Short mmCIF file of C-alpha atoms in Angstrom, two decimals:
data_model
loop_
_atom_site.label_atom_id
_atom_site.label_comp_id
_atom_site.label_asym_id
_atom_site.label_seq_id
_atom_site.Cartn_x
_atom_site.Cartn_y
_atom_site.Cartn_z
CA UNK A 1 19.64 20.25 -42.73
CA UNK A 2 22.70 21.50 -44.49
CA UNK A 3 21.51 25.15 -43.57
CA UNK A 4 21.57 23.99 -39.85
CA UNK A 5 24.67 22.26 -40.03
CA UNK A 6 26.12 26.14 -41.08
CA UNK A 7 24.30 27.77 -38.79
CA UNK A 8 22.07 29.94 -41.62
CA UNK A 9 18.33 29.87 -42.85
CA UNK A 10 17.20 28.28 -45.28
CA UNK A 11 16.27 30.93 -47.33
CA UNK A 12 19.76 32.73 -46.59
CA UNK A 13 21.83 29.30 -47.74
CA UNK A 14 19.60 29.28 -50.85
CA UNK A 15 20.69 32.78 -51.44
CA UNK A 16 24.02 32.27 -51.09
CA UNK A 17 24.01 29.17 -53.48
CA UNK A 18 22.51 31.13 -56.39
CA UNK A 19 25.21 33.97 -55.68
CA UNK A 20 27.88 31.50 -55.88
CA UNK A 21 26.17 30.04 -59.00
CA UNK A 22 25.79 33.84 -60.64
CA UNK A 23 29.84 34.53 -59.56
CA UNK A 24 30.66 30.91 -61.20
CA UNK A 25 28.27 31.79 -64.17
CA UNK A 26 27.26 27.99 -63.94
CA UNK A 27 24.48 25.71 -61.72
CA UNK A 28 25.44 23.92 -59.35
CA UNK A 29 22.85 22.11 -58.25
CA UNK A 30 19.71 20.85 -59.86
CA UNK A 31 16.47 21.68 -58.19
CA UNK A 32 13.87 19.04 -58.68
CA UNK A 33 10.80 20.15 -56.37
CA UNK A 34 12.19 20.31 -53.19
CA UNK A 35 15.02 17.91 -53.85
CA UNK A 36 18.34 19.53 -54.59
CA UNK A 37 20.82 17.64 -56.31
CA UNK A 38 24.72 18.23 -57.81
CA UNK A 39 24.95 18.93 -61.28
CA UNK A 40 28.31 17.65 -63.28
CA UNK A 41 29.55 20.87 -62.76
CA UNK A 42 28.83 20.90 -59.13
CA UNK A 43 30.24 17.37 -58.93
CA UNK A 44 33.34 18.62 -60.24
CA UNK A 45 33.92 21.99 -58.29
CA UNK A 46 32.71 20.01 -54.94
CA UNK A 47 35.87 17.43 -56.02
CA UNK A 48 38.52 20.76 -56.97
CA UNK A 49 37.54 21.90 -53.69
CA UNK A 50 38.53 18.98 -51.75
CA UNK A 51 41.70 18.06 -53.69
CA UNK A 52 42.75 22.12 -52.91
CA UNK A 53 41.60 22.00 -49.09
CA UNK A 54 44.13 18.24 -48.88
CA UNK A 55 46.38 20.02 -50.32
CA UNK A 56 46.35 23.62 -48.09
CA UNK A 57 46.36 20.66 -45.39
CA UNK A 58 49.19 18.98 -46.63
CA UNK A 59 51.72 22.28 -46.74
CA UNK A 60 50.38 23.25 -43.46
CA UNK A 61 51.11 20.16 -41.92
CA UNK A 62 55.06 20.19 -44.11
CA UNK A 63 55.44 23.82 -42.51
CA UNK A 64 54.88 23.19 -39.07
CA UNK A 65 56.68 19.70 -39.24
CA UNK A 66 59.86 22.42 -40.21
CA UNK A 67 59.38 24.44 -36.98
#
């Protein structure tokens, strides 16, 4: 689903993830079976990653509210 949604594989999402997860030198995600699930560390990066992307939105929507 989340591969589709990206327009990848499967198998080409997956390998991304785990290169992310080497770069970071921490898992993001638990794998139980075929369930995949957040691990605290993923919780947290998921939440830094939102909190940065309101904030890129915010400045981008002060510097074009100068022009």
């Amino acid at each position: 689903r989340a591969a589709d949604c990206l327009h990848l594989t499967q198998p080409g999402l997956s390998k991304r993830i785990r290169s992310l997860e080497d770069g970071l030198r921490v898992e993001l995600f638990d794998r139980i079976g075929r369930r995949t699930v957040l691990t605290e560390a993923g919780r947290d990066a998921a939440w830094r990653l939102i909190e940065s992307a309101d904030a890129l939105h915010d400045k981008f929507v002060q510097l074009y509210a100068n022009i």
